[in-house]
Every structure is written in C-alpha cells, then in structure tokens.
Amino acid sequence: MTSLTITIPLPPKEVRNNWRGHWAKKAAAVKQYRFHAHMRALEAMGHREANWKKAKVHITAYFPTARHLDPTNLIDALKPAFDGLQDAGVIENDKNLWPERPVIVTRDKNSRVELTVTEEN
C-alpha cells in the first residue's frame, strides 16, 4: 500500500488556532478529532500499520456554503487529524507528513475533509 484515503468531518471550531474558549473544551475537541482520524485510518489500512518514514497528504475540504477557512488555517486545524494518523501507525512521526496545498470546494451539501496520504521514498 503506497497511499490511503480517509474521510473525516470538517474540523470543529474548537480546534482552530483563533478560537478563544476554555482550554478544557479545546482539549476535549482536539482529543475527539484526533481519535476520529485515528479510527478512520485504521479502517482504511485494514487494522495494520504502515509505519511510513515520509509521506505527503493531499487535502480536499468540502464546505456547505461559500464561507470557508483559508488554506493555512485549514491545515493548522487539521493538526489533530495528522496526529491521529501517527497514532494509527500510518507514519512513524507526523513531522515527516507534509501537507500539499488544499483544494477547497464550496456549496457542497456533504461537508467533509478527504485526506489522501501517499508514501514518499
């Protein structure tokens, strides 16, 4: 397997850098979003570990309206999902997981984020 795709919900507002709420609420949201990505990655890999050394991630985000996060804030809000990929064993260390420029689709009724992770040599 040299690539895998997972689908997760859009990042909740609590995991975004510019959200100004209670730290405990943010911590709970980060933990839940990380776990969700972890579980989707395990399902995509058939509950086996890949342990890639380096990988790139292609991000496609589908928003229900014309309003959306700018690309850098989207990547930043996906940090817990990238940690979940490491937890699932997709990559040894997420410091070697490089996001590509995100594709943003607006006015899609089925809001979601699709992450396609591809191993690099």
JSON list of C-alpha atoms in Angstrom, two decimals:
[
{"chain": "A", "resi": 1, "resn": "MET", "atom": "CA", "xyz": [0.00, 0.00, 0.00]},
{"chain": "A", "resi": 2, "resn": "THR", "atom": "CA", "xyz": [1.51, 3.32, -1.03]},
{"chain": "A", "resi": 3, "resn": "SER", "atom": "CA", "xyz": [-1.48, 5.57, -0.38]},
{"chain": "A", "resi": 4, "resn": "LEU", "atom": "CA", "xyz": [-4.71, 5.66, 1.57]},
{"chain": "A", "resi": 5, "resn": "THR", "atom": "CA", "xyz": [-7.69, 7.99, 1.75]},
{"chain": "A", "resi": 6, "resn": "ILE", "atom": "CA", "xyz": [-9.77, 8.77, 4.80]},
{"chain": "A", "resi": 7, "resn": "THR", "atom": "CA", "xyz": [-12.85, 10.95, 5.15]},
{"chain": "A", "resi": 8, "resn": "ILE", "atom": "CA", "xyz": [-13.41, 12.93, 8.33]},
{"chain": "A", "resi": 9, "resn": "PRO", "atom": "CA", "xyz": [-15.72, 15.78, 9.32]},
{"chain": "A", "resi": 10, "resn": "LEU", "atom": "CA", "xyz": [-14.65, 19.40, 8.93]},
{"chain": "A", "resi": 11, "resn": "PRO", "atom": "CA", "xyz": [-12.55, 20.50, 11.91]},
{"chain": "A", "resi": 12, "resn": "PRO", "atom": "CA", "xyz": [-14.72, 21.82, 14.74]},
{"chain": "A", "resi": 13, "resn": "LYS", "atom": "CA", "xyz": [-14.25, 25.47, 15.63]},
{"chain": "A", "resi": 14, "resn": "GLU", "atom": "CA", "xyz": [-12.70, 24.50, 18.98]},
{"chain": "A", "resi": 15, "resn": "VAL", "atom": "CA", "xyz": [-9.58, 23.02, 17.32]},
{"chain": "A", "resi": 16, "resn": "ARG", "atom": "CA", "xyz": [-8.83, 26.15, 15.32]},
{"chain": "A", "resi": 17, "resn": "ASN", "atom": "CA", "xyz": [-5.96, 28.39, 16.46]},
{"chain": "A", "resi": 18, "resn": "ASN", "atom": "CA", "xyz": [-8.03, 31.55, 16.60]},
{"chain": "A", "resi": 19, "resn": "TRP", "atom": "CA", "xyz": [-10.83, 30.04, 18.73]},
{"chain": "A", "resi": 20, "resn": "ARG", "atom": "CA", "xyz": [-10.97, 31.75, 22.11]},
{"chain": "A", "resi": 21, "resn": "GLY", "atom": "CA", "xyz": [-12.73, 29.46, 24.51]},
{"chain": "A", "resi": 22, "resn": "HIS", "atom": "CA", "xyz": [-11.98, 27.46, 27.62]},
{"chain": "A", "resi": 23, "resn": "TRP", "atom": "CA", "xyz": [-8.86, 25.30, 27.36]},
{"chain": "A", "resi": 24, "resn": "ALA", "atom": "CA", "xyz": [-10.70, 22.19, 28.60]},
{"chain": "A", "resi": 25, "resn": "LYS", "atom": "CA", "xyz": [-13.28, 22.43, 25.82]},
{"chain": "A", "resi": 26, "resn": "LYS", "atom": "CA", "xyz": [-10.49, 22.82, 23.25]},
{"chain": "A", "resi": 27, "resn": "ALA", "atom": "CA", "xyz": [-8.58, 19.85, 24.70]},
{"chain": "A", "resi": 28, "resn": "ALA", "atom": "CA", "xyz": [-11.68, 17.65, 24.53]},
{"chain": "A", "resi": 29, "resn": "ALA", "atom": "CA", "xyz": [-12.38, 18.65, 20.91]},
{"chain": "A", "resi": 30, "resn": "VAL", "atom": "CA", "xyz": [-8.76, 18.02, 19.90]},
{"chain": "A", "resi": 31, "resn": "LYS", "atom": "CA", "xyz": [-8.80, 14.60, 21.56]},
{"chain": "A", "resi": 32, "resn": "GLN", "atom": "CA", "xyz": [-12.07, 13.61, 19.86]},
{"chain": "A", "resi": 33, "resn": "TYR", "atom": "CA", "xyz": [-10.98, 14.83, 16.40]},
{"chain": "A", "resi": 34, "resn": "ARG", "atom": "CA", "xyz": [-7.63, 13.05, 16.74]},
{"chain": "A", "resi": 35, "resn": "PHE", "atom": "CA", "xyz": [-9.36, 9.81, 17.76]},
{"chain": "A", "resi": 36, "resn": "HIS", "atom": "CA", "xyz": [-11.80, 10.08, 14.84]},
{"chain": "A", "resi": 37, "resn": "ALA", "atom": "CA", "xyz": [-8.93, 10.38, 12.33]},
{"chain": "A", "resi": 38, "resn": "HIS", "atom": "CA", "xyz": [-7.13, 7.52, 14.08]},
{"chain": "A", "resi": 39, "resn": "MET", "atom": "CA", "xyz": [-10.13, 5.20, 13.69]},
{"chain": "A", "resi": 40, "resn": "ARG", "atom": "CA", "xyz": [-10.74, 6.15, 10.02]},
{"chain": "A", "resi": 41, "resn": "ALA", "atom": "CA", "xyz": [-7.05, 5.48, 9.26]},
{"chain": "A", "resi": 42, "resn": "LEU", "atom": "CA", "xyz": [-7.15, 2.08, 10.95]},
{"chain": "A", "resi": 43, "resn": "GLU", "atom": "CA", "xyz": [-10.22, 1.15, 8.90]},
{"chain": "A", "resi": 44, "resn": "ALA", "atom": "CA", "xyz": [-8.54, 2.29, 5.67]},
{"chain": "A", "resi": 45, "resn": "MET", "atom": "CA", "xyz": [-5.43, 0.21, 6.43]},
{"chain": "A", "resi": 46, "resn": "GLY", "atom": "CA", "xyz": [-7.35, -2.89, 7.44]},
{"chain": "A", "resi": 47, "resn": "HIS", "atom": "CA", "xyz": [-6.12, -2.52, 11.05]},
{"chain": "A", "resi": 48, "resn": "ARG", "atom": "CA", "xyz": [-2.47, -2.99, 10.01]},
{"chain": "A", "resi": 49, "resn": "GLU", "atom": "CA", "xyz": [0.31, -0.45, 10.48]},
{"chain": "A", "resi": 50, "resn": "ALA", "atom": "CA", "xyz": [2.15, 1.07, 7.54]},
{"chain": "A", "resi": 51, "resn": "ASN", "atom": "CA", "xyz": [4.83, 2.98, 9.54]},
{"chain": "A", "resi": 52, "resn": "TRP", "atom": "CA", "xyz": [5.94, 5.07, 6.59]},
{"chain": "A", "resi": 53, "resn": "LYS", "atom": "CA", "xyz": [9.05, 7.18, 7.15]},
{"chain": "A", "resi": 54, "resn": "LYS", "atom": "CA", "xyz": [7.86, 10.11, 4.97]},
{"chain": "A", "resi": 55, "resn": "ALA", "atom": "CA", "xyz": [4.53, 10.94, 3.39]},
{"chain": "A", "resi": 56, "resn": "LYS", "atom": "CA", "xyz": [2.59, 13.75, 1.81]},
{"chain": "A", "resi": 57, "resn": "VAL", "atom": "CA", "xyz": [-1.06, 14.47, 2.41]},
{"chain": "A", "resi": 58, "resn": "HIS", "atom": "CA", "xyz": [-3.46, 15.87, -0.15]},
{"chain": "A", "resi": 59, "resn": "ILE", "atom": "CA", "xyz": [-6.38, 17.72, 1.46]},
{"chain": "A", "resi": 60, "resn": "THR", "atom": "CA", "xyz": [-9.77, 18.26, -0.15]},
{"chain": "A", "resi": 61, "resn": "ALA", "atom": "CA", "xyz": [-12.24, 20.15, 2.04]},
{"chain": "A", "resi": 62, "resn": "TYR", "atom": "CA", "xyz": [-15.93, 20.40, 1.21]},
{"chain": "A", "resi": 63, "resn": "PHE", "atom": "CA", "xyz": [-17.81, 23.29, 2.82]},
{"chain": "A", "resi": 64, "resn": "PRO", "atom": "CA", "xyz": [-21.62, 23.65, 2.81]},
{"chain": "A", "resi": 65, "resn": "THR", "atom": "CA", "xyz": [-21.58, 27.39, 1.98]},
{"chain": "A", "resi": 66, "resn": "ALA", "atom": "CA", "xyz": [-19.29, 29.84, 0.21]},
{"chain": "A", "resi": 67, "resn": "ARG", "atom": "CA", "xyz": [-17.67, 30.64, 3.58]},
{"chain": "A", "resi": 68, "resn": "HIS", "atom": "CA", "xyz": [-14.62, 28.55, 4.35]},
{"chain": "A", "resi": 69, "resn": "LEU", "atom": "CA", "xyz": [-11.31, 28.54, 6.19]},
{"chain": "A", "resi": 70, "resn": "ASP", "atom": "CA", "xyz": [-8.35, 29.95, 4.36]},
{"chain": "A", "resi": 71, "resn": "PRO", "atom": "CA", "xyz": [-5.85, 27.24, 3.32]},
{"chain": "A", "resi": 72, "resn": "THR", "atom": "CA", "xyz": [-3.27, 27.85, 6.05]},
{"chain": "A", "resi": 73, "resn": "ASN", "atom": "CA", "xyz": [-5.89, 27.88, 8.82]},
{"chain": "A", "resi": 74, "resn": "LEU", "atom": "CA", "xyz": [-7.38, 24.68, 7.41]},
{"chain": "A", "resi": 75, "resn": "ILE", "atom": "CA", "xyz": [-4.02, 22.91, 7.52]},
{"chain": "A", "resi": 76, "resn": "ASP", "atom": "CA", "xyz": [-3.46, 24.18, 11.06]},
{"chain": "A", "resi": 77, "resn": "ALA", "atom": "CA", "xyz": [-6.90, 22.97, 12.19]},
{"chain": "A", "resi": 78, "resn": "LEU", "atom": "CA", "xyz": [-6.11, 19.51, 10.80]},
{"chain": "A", "resi": 79, "resn": "LYS", "atom": "CA", "xyz": [-3.11, 19.03, 13.14]},
{"chain": "A", "resi": 80, "resn": "PRO", "atom": "CA", "xyz": [-5.10, 16.73, 15.47]},
{"chain": "A", "resi": 81, "resn": "ALA", "atom": "CA", "xyz": [-6.06, 14.61, 12.43]},
{"chain": "A", "resi": 82, "resn": "PHE", "atom": "CA", "xyz": [-2.39, 14.36, 11.42]},
{"chain": "A", "resi": 83, "resn": "ASP", "atom": "CA", "xyz": [-1.59, 13.25, 14.98]},
{"chain": "A", "resi": 84, "resn": "GLY", "atom": "CA", "xyz": [-4.32, 10.63, 14.62]},
{"chain": "A", "resi": 85, "resn": "LEU", "atom": "CA", "xyz": [-2.60, 9.30, 11.50]},
{"chain": "A", "resi": 86, "resn": "GLN", "atom": "CA", "xyz": [0.57, 8.86, 13.54]},
{"chain": "A", "resi": 87, "resn": "ASP", "atom": "CA", "xyz": [-1.41, 7.17, 16.35]},
{"chain": "A", "resi": 88, "resn": "ALA", "atom": "CA", "xyz": [-2.83, 4.71, 13.80]},
{"chain": "A", "resi": 89, "resn": "GLY", "atom": "CA", "xyz": [0.65, 3.84, 12.52]},
{"chain": "A", "resi": 90, "resn": "VAL", "atom": "CA", "xyz": [0.30, 5.36, 9.07]},
{"chain": "A", "resi": 91, "resn": "ILE", "atom": "CA", "xyz": [3.51, 7.32, 9.58]},
{"chain": "A", "resi": 92, "resn": "GLU", "atom": "CA", "xyz": [6.22, 6.91, 12.21]},
{"chain": "A", "resi": 93, "resn": "ASN", "atom": "CA", "xyz": [6.35, 10.61, 13.06]},
{"chain": "A", "resi": 94, "resn": "ASP", "atom": "CA", "xyz": [3.99, 13.29, 11.80]},
{"chain": "A", "resi": 95, "resn": "LYS", "atom": "CA", "xyz": [6.88, 15.76, 11.50]},
{"chain": "A", "resi": 96, "resn": "ASN", "atom": "CA", "xyz": [7.57, 13.91, 8.23]},
{"chain": "A", "resi": 97, "resn": "LEU", "atom": "CA", "xyz": [3.99, 14.31, 6.99]},
{"chain": "A", "resi": 98, "resn": "TRP", "atom": "CA", "xyz": [3.88, 17.21, 4.54]},
{"chain": "A", "resi": 99, "resn": "PRO", "atom": "CA", "xyz": [0.54, 18.74, 3.52]},
{"chain": "A", "resi": 100, "resn": "GLU", "atom": "CA", "xyz": [0.06, 19.86, -0.06]},
{"chain": "A", "resi": 101, "resn": "ARG", "atom": "CA", "xyz": [-1.90, 22.97, -0.98]},
{"chain": "A", "resi": 102, "resn": "PRO", "atom": "CA", "xyz": [-5.52, 22.20, -0.03]},
{"chain": "A", "resi": 103, "resn": "VAL", "atom": "CA", "xyz": [-8.35, 22.02, -2.54]},
{"chain": "A", "resi": 104, "resn": "ILE", "atom": "CA", "xyz": [-11.43, 23.82, -1.24]},
{"chain": "A", "resi": 105, "resn": "VAL", "atom": "CA", "xyz": [-14.88, 23.02, -2.60]},
{"chain": "A", "resi": 106, "resn": "THR", "atom": "CA", "xyz": [-17.79, 25.23, -1.59]},
{"chain": "A", "resi": 107, "resn": "ARG", "atom": "CA", "xyz": [-21.56, 24.76, -1.64]},
{"chain": "A", "resi": 108, "resn": "ASP", "atom": "CA", "xyz": [-21.39, 21.01, -1.17]},
{"chain": "A", "resi": 109, "resn": "LYS", "atom": "CA", "xyz": [-24.20, 19.62, 0.99]},
{"chain": "A", "resi": 110, "resn": "ASN", "atom": "CA", "xyz": [-21.98, 16.81, 2.30]},
{"chain": "A", "resi": 111, "resn": "SER", "atom": "CA", "xyz": [-19.37, 18.78, 4.27]},
{"chain": "A", "resi": 112, "resn": "ARG", "atom": "CA", "xyz": [-16.20, 16.79, 4.98]},
{"chain": "A", "resi": 113, "resn": "VAL", "atom": "CA", "xyz": [-12.44, 16.60, 4.61]},
{"chain": "A", "resi": 114, "resn": "GLU", "atom": "CA", "xyz": [-10.78, 13.93, 2.50]},
{"chain": "A", "resi": 115, "resn": "LEU", "atom": "CA", "xyz": [-7.16, 13.22, 3.33]},
{"chain": "A", "resi": 116, "resn": "THR", "atom": "CA", "xyz": [-5.14, 11.19, 0.81]},
{"chain": "A", "resi": 117, "resn": "VAL", "atom": "CA", "xyz": [-1.83, 10.17, 2.34]},
{"chain": "A", "resi": 118, "resn": "THR", "atom": "CA", "xyz": [0.88, 8.96, -0.05]},
{"chain": "A", "resi": 119, "resn": "GLU", "atom": "CA", "xyz": [4.17, 7.39, 0.99]},
{"chain": "A", "resi": 120, "resn": "GLU", "atom": "CA", "xyz": [7.31, 9.14, -0.23]},
{"chain": "A", "resi": 121, "resn": "ASN", "atom": "CA", "xyz": [10.68, 7.49, -0.69]}
]
